[in-house]
Tab-separated table of C-alpha atoms in Angstrom:
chain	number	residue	atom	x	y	z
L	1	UNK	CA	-8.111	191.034	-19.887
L	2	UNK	CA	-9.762	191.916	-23.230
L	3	UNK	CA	-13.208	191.524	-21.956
L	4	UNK	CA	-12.548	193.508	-19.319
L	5	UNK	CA	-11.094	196.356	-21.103
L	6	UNK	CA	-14.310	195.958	-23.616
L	7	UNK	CA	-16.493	195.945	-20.973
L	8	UNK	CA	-15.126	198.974	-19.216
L	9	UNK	CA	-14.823	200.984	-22.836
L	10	UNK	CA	-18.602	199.844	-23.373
L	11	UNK	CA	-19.381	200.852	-19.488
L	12	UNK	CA	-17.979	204.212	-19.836
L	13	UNK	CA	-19.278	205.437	-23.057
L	14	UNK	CA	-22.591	203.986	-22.216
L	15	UNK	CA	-22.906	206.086	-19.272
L	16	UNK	CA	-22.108	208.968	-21.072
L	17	UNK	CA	-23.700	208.236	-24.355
L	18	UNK	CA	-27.137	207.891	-21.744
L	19	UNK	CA	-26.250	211.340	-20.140
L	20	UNK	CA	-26.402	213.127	-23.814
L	21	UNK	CA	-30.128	210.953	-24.342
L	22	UNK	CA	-31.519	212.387	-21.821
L	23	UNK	CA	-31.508	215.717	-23.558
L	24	UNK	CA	-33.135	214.634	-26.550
L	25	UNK	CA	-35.655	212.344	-24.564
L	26	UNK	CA	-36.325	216.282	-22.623
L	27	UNK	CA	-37.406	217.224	-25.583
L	28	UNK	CA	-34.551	218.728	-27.648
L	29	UNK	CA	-34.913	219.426	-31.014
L	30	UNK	CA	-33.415	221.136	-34.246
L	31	UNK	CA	-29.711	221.869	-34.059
L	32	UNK	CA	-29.442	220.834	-30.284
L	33	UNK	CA	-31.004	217.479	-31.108
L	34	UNK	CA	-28.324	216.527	-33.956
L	35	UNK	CA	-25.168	217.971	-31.962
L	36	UNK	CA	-26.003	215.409	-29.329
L	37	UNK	CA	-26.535	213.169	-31.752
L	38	UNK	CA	-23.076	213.722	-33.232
L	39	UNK	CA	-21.673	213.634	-29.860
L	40	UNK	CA	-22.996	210.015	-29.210
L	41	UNK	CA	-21.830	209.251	-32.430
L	42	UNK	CA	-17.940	210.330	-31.898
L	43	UNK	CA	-18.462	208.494	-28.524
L	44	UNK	CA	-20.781	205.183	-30.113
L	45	UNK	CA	-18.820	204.428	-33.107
L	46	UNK	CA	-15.112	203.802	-31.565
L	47	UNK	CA	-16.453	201.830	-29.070
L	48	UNK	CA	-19.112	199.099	-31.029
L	49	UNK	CA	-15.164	198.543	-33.265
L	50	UNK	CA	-13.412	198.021	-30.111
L	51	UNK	CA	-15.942	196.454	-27.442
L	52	UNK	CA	-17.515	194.406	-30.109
L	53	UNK	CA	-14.747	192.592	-31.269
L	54	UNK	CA	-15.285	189.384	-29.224
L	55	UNK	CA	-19.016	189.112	-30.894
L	56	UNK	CA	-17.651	190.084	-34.662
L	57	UNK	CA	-15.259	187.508	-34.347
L	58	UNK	CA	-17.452	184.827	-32.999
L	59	UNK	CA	-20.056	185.481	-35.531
L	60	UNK	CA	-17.382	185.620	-38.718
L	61	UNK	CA	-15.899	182.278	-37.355
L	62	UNK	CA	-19.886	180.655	-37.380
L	63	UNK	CA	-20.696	182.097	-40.680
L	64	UNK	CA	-17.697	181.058	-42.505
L	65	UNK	CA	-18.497	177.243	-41.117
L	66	UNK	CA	-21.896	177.831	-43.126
L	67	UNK	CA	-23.365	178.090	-39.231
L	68	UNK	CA	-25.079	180.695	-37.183
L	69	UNK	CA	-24.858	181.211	-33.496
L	70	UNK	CA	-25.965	183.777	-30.835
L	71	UNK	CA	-23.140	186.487	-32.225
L	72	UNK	CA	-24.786	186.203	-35.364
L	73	UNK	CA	-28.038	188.229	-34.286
L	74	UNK	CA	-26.284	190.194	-32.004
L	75	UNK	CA	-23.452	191.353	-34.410
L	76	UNK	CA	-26.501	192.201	-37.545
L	77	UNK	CA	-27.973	193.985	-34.856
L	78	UNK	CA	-25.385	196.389	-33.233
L	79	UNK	CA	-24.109	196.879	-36.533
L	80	UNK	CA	-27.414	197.313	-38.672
L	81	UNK	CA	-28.568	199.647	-35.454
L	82	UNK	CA	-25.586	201.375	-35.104
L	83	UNK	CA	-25.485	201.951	-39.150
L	84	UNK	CA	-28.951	203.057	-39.138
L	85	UNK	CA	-28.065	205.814	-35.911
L	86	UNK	CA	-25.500	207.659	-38.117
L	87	UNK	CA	-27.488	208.135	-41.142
L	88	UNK	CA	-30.255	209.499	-38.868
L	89	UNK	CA	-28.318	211.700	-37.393
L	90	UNK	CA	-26.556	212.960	-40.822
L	91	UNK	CA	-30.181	213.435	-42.061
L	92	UNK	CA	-31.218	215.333	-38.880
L	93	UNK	CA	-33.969	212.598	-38.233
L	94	UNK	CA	-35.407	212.237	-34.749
L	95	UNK	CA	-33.908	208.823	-33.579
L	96	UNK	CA	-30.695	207.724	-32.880
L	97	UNK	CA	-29.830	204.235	-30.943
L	98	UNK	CA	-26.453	204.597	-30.110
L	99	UNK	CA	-27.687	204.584	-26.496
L	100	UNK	CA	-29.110	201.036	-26.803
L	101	UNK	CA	-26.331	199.895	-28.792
L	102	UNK	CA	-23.553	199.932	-26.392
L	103	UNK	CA	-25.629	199.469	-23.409
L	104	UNK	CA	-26.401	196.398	-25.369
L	105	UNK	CA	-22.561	195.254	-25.842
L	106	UNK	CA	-22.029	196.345	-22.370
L	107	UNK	CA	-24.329	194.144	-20.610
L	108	UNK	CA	-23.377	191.248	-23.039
L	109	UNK	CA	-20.182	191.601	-22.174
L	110	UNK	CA	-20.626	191.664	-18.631
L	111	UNK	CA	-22.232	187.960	-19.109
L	112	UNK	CA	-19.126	186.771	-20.883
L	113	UNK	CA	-16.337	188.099	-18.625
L	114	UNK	CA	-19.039	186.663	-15.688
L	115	UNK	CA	-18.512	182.935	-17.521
L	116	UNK	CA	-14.973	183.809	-17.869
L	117	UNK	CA	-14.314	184.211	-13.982
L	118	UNK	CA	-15.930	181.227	-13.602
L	119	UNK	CA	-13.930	179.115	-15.615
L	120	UNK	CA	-10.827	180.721	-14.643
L	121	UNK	CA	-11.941	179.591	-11.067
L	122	UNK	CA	-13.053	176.067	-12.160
L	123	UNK	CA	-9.493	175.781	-13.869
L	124	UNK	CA	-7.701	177.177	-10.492
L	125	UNK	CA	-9.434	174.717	-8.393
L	126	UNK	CA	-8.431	171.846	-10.414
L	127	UNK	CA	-4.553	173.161	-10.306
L	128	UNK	CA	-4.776	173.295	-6.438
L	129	UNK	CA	-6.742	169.807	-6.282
L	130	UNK	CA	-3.597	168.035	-7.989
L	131	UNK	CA	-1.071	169.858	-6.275
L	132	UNK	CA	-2.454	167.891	-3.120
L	133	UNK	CA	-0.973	165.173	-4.050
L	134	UNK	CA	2.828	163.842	-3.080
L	135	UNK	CA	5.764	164.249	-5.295
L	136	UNK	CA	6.476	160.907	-4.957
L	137	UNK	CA	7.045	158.406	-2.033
L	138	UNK	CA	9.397	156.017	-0.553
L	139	UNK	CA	9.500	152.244	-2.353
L	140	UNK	CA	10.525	149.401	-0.214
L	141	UNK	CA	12.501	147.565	-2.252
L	142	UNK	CA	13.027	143.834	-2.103
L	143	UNK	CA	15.917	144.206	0.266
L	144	UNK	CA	14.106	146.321	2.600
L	145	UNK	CA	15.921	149.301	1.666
L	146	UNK	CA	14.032	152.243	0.676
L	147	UNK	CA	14.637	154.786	-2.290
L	148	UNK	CA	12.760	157.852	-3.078
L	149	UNK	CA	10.785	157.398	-6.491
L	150	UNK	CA	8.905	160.727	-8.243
L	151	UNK	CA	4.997	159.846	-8.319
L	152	UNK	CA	5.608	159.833	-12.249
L	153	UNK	CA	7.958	156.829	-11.119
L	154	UNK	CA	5.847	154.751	-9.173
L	155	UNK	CA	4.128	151.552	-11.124
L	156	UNK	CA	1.343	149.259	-9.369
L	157	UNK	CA	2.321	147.048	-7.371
L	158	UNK	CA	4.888	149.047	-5.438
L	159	UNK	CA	4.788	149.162	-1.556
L	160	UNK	CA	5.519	152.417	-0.542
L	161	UNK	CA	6.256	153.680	3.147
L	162	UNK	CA	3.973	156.113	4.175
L	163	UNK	CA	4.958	158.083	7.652
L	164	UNK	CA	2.994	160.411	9.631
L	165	UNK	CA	2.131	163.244	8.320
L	166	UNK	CA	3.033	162.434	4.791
L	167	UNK	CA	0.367	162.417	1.620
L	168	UNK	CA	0.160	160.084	-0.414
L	169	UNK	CA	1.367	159.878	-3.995
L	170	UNK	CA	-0.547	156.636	-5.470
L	171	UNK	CA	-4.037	154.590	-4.442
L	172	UNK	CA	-3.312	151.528	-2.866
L	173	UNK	CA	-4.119	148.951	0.034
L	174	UNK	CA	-2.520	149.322	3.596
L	175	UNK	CA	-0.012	145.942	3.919
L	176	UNK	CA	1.332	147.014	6.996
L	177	UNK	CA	0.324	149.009	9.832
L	178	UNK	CA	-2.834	151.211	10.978
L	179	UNK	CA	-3.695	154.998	10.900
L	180	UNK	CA	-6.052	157.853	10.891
L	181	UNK	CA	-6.328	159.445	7.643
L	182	UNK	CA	-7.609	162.817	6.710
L	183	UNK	CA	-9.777	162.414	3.620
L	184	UNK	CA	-11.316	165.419	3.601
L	185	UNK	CA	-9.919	166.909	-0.090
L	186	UNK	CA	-11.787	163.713	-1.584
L	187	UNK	CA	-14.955	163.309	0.532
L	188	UNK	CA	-15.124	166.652	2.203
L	189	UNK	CA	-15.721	164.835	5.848
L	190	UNK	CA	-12.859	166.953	8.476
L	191	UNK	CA	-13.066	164.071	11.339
L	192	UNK	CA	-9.931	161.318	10.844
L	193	UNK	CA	-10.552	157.990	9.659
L	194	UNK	CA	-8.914	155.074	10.651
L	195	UNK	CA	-7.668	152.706	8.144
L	196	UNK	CA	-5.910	149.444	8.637
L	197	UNK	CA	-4.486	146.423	6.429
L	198	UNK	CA	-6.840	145.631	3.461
L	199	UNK	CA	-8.474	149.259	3.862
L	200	UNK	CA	-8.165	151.229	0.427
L	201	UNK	CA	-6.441	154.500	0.913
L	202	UNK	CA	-6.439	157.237	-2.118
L	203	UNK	CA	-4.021	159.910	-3.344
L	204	UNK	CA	-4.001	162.922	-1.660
L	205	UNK	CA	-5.210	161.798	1.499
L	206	UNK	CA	-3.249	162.827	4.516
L	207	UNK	CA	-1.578	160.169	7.299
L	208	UNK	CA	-2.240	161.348	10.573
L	209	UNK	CA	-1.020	158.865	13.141
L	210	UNK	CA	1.459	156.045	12.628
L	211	UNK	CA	3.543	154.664	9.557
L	212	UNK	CA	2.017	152.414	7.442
L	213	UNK	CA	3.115	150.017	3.932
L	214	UNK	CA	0.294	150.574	1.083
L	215	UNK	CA	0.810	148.198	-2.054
L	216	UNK	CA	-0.226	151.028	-4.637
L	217	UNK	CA	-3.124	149.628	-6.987
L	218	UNK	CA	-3.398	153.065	-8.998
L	219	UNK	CA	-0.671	155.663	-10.278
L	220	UNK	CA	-0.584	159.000	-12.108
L	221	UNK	CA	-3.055	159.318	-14.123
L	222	UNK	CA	-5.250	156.301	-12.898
L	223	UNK	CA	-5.755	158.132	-9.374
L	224	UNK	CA	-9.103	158.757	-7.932
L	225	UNK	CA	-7.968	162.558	-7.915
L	226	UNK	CA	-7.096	162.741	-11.020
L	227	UNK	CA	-10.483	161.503	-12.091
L	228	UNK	CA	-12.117	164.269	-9.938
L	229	UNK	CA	-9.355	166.876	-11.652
L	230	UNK	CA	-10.017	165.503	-14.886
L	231	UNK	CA	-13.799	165.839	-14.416
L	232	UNK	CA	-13.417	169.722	-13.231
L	233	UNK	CA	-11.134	170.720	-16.171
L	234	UNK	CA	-14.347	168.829	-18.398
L	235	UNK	CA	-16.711	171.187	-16.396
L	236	UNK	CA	-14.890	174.235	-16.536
L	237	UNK	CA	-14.129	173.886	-20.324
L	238	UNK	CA	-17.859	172.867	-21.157
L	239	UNK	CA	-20.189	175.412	-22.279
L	240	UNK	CA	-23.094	175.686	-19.930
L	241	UNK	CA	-26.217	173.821	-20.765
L	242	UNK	CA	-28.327	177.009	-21.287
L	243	UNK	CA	-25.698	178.223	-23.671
L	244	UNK	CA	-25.952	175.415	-25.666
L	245	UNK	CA	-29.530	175.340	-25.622
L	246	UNK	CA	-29.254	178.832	-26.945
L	247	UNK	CA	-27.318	178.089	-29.974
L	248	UNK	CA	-29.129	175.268	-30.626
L	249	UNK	CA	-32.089	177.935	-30.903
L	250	UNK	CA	-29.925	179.976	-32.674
L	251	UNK	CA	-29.814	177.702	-35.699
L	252	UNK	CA	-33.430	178.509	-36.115
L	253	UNK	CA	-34.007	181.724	-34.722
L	254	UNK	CA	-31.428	183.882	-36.519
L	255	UNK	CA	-32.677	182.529	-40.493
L	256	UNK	CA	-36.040	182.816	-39.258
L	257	UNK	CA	-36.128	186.416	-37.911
L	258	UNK	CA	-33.558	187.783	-40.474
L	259	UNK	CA	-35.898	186.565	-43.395
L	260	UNK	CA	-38.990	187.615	-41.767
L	261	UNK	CA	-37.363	191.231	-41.621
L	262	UNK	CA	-36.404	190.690	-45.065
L	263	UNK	CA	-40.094	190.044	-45.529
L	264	UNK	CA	-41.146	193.029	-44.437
L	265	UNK	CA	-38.460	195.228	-45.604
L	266	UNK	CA	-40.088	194.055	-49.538
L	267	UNK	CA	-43.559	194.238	-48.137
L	268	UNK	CA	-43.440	197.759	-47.224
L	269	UNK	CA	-41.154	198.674	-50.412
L	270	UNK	CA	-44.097	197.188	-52.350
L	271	UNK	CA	-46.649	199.225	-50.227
L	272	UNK	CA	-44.770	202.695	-51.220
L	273	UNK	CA	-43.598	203.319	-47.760
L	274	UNK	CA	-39.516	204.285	-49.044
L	275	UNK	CA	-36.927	202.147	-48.652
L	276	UNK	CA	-36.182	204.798	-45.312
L	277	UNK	CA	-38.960	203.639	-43.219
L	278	UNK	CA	-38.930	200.315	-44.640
L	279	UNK	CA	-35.512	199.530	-43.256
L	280	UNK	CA	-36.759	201.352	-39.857
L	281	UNK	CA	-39.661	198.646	-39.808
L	282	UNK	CA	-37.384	195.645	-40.736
């Protein structure tokens, strides 16, 4: 919910900080130049403290671990940028950035609330994948009876009664009996297979035809689709491989271009330019 508020705050004032450019970009100058600058600037400055939160935060938490990641850049930028904008505009200069500012925050944070959905779905489709499988299952016990057990119950080696139309709770090995089984939430395949004694049967998997005994091999935990659900919630909670590639780069990228602009903010300080157009230039 908070990147989608930030995005819509950034959204919003970028489309109207963009409708007050286009006057200056038209060629307004003077007094009708700086009151649109001033408008941007009521609009700009609220929003970068609200819609950049999730990037100031980031980049704090990196710097403070003597690190630097992709908020880093992002966060010297907006704010150096945004910094630069007001004194501009309280000098009656003839640029102003606000514009590319929170366009810039705006389409970063459409990325992030992009990889959020994503996860959230990843994370959603490994709740549904587990709720696939029983609640538990009838034990024959030694006397033939059977008793109900929870699926947190059942131990290997059990042989649990498995009637038509029933999921099952555990893996295991048919004993007794033969039936079609829907495996399609494992192996995605819709047509029935049959399985009969010996044949390996999984969790989740649905018995179409008659009632069978399986001697469960594999409980909880230990279940084939809890190794699928385990390996979803590991790909939803994973950064992406171009993300990490990214910070990786980011190691080396932010040091290197902050003290090359450091560079040249001295080199033109040396060369008389004003510390004004220096810091334009860096």
């Amino acid at each position: 919910r908070m990147l989608v508020r930030s995005m819509a705050v950034a959204g919003f004032a970028a489309m109207n900080i963009m409708l007050l450019s286009v006057s200056v970009w038209s060629g307004a100058e003077g007094a009708t130049r700086d009151m649109f600058h001033w408008l941007s600037a009521l609009i700009a400055i609220p929003t970068i403290a609200y819609s950049g939160r999730p990037f100031f935060a980031s980049a704090l938490a990196a710097l403070r671990r003597g690190r630097t990641n992709m908020d880093v850049p992002i966060t010297i930028g907006v704010l150096l940028a945004a910094g630069l904008s007001v004194f501009e505009t309280a000098i009656s200069g003839p640029h102003a950035y606000f514009d590319g500012v929170v366009m810039l925050l705006f389409f970063l944070l459409t990325g992030r609330w992009l990889d959020s959905v994503m996860r959230d779905r990843a994370r959603g489709g490994v709740t549904q994948l587990l709720r696939q499988t029983a609640r538990g299952a009838y034990v024959i016990l030694k006397d033939g009876r059977q008793r109900w057990h929870e699926a947190q119950a059942l131990a290997p080696g059990m042989r649990m009664h498995v009637a038509a139309g029933e999921r099952r709770a555990a893996d295991g090995i048919i004993d007794e009996g033969a039936s079609e089984f829907d495996l399609s939430l494992l192996t995605g395949e819709s047509a029935p297979q049959k399985r009969g004694p010996g044949d390996a049967v999984l969790a989740g998997t649905l018995n179409l035809g008659a009632p069978v005994v399986v001697r469960a091999t594999a409980v909880g935990a230990d279940t084939a689709i809890a190794d699928i659900a385990r390996l979803m919630e590991t790909a939803g909670q994973s950064r992406s491989r171009y993300v990490r590639v990214a910070d990786r780069a980011a190691r080396w990228y932010a040091p290197a271009v902050h003290t090359l602009a450091a560079l040249s903010f001295a080199g033109w300080m040396l060369a008389g330019a004003g510390w004004h157009h220096s810091l334009i230039i860096a």
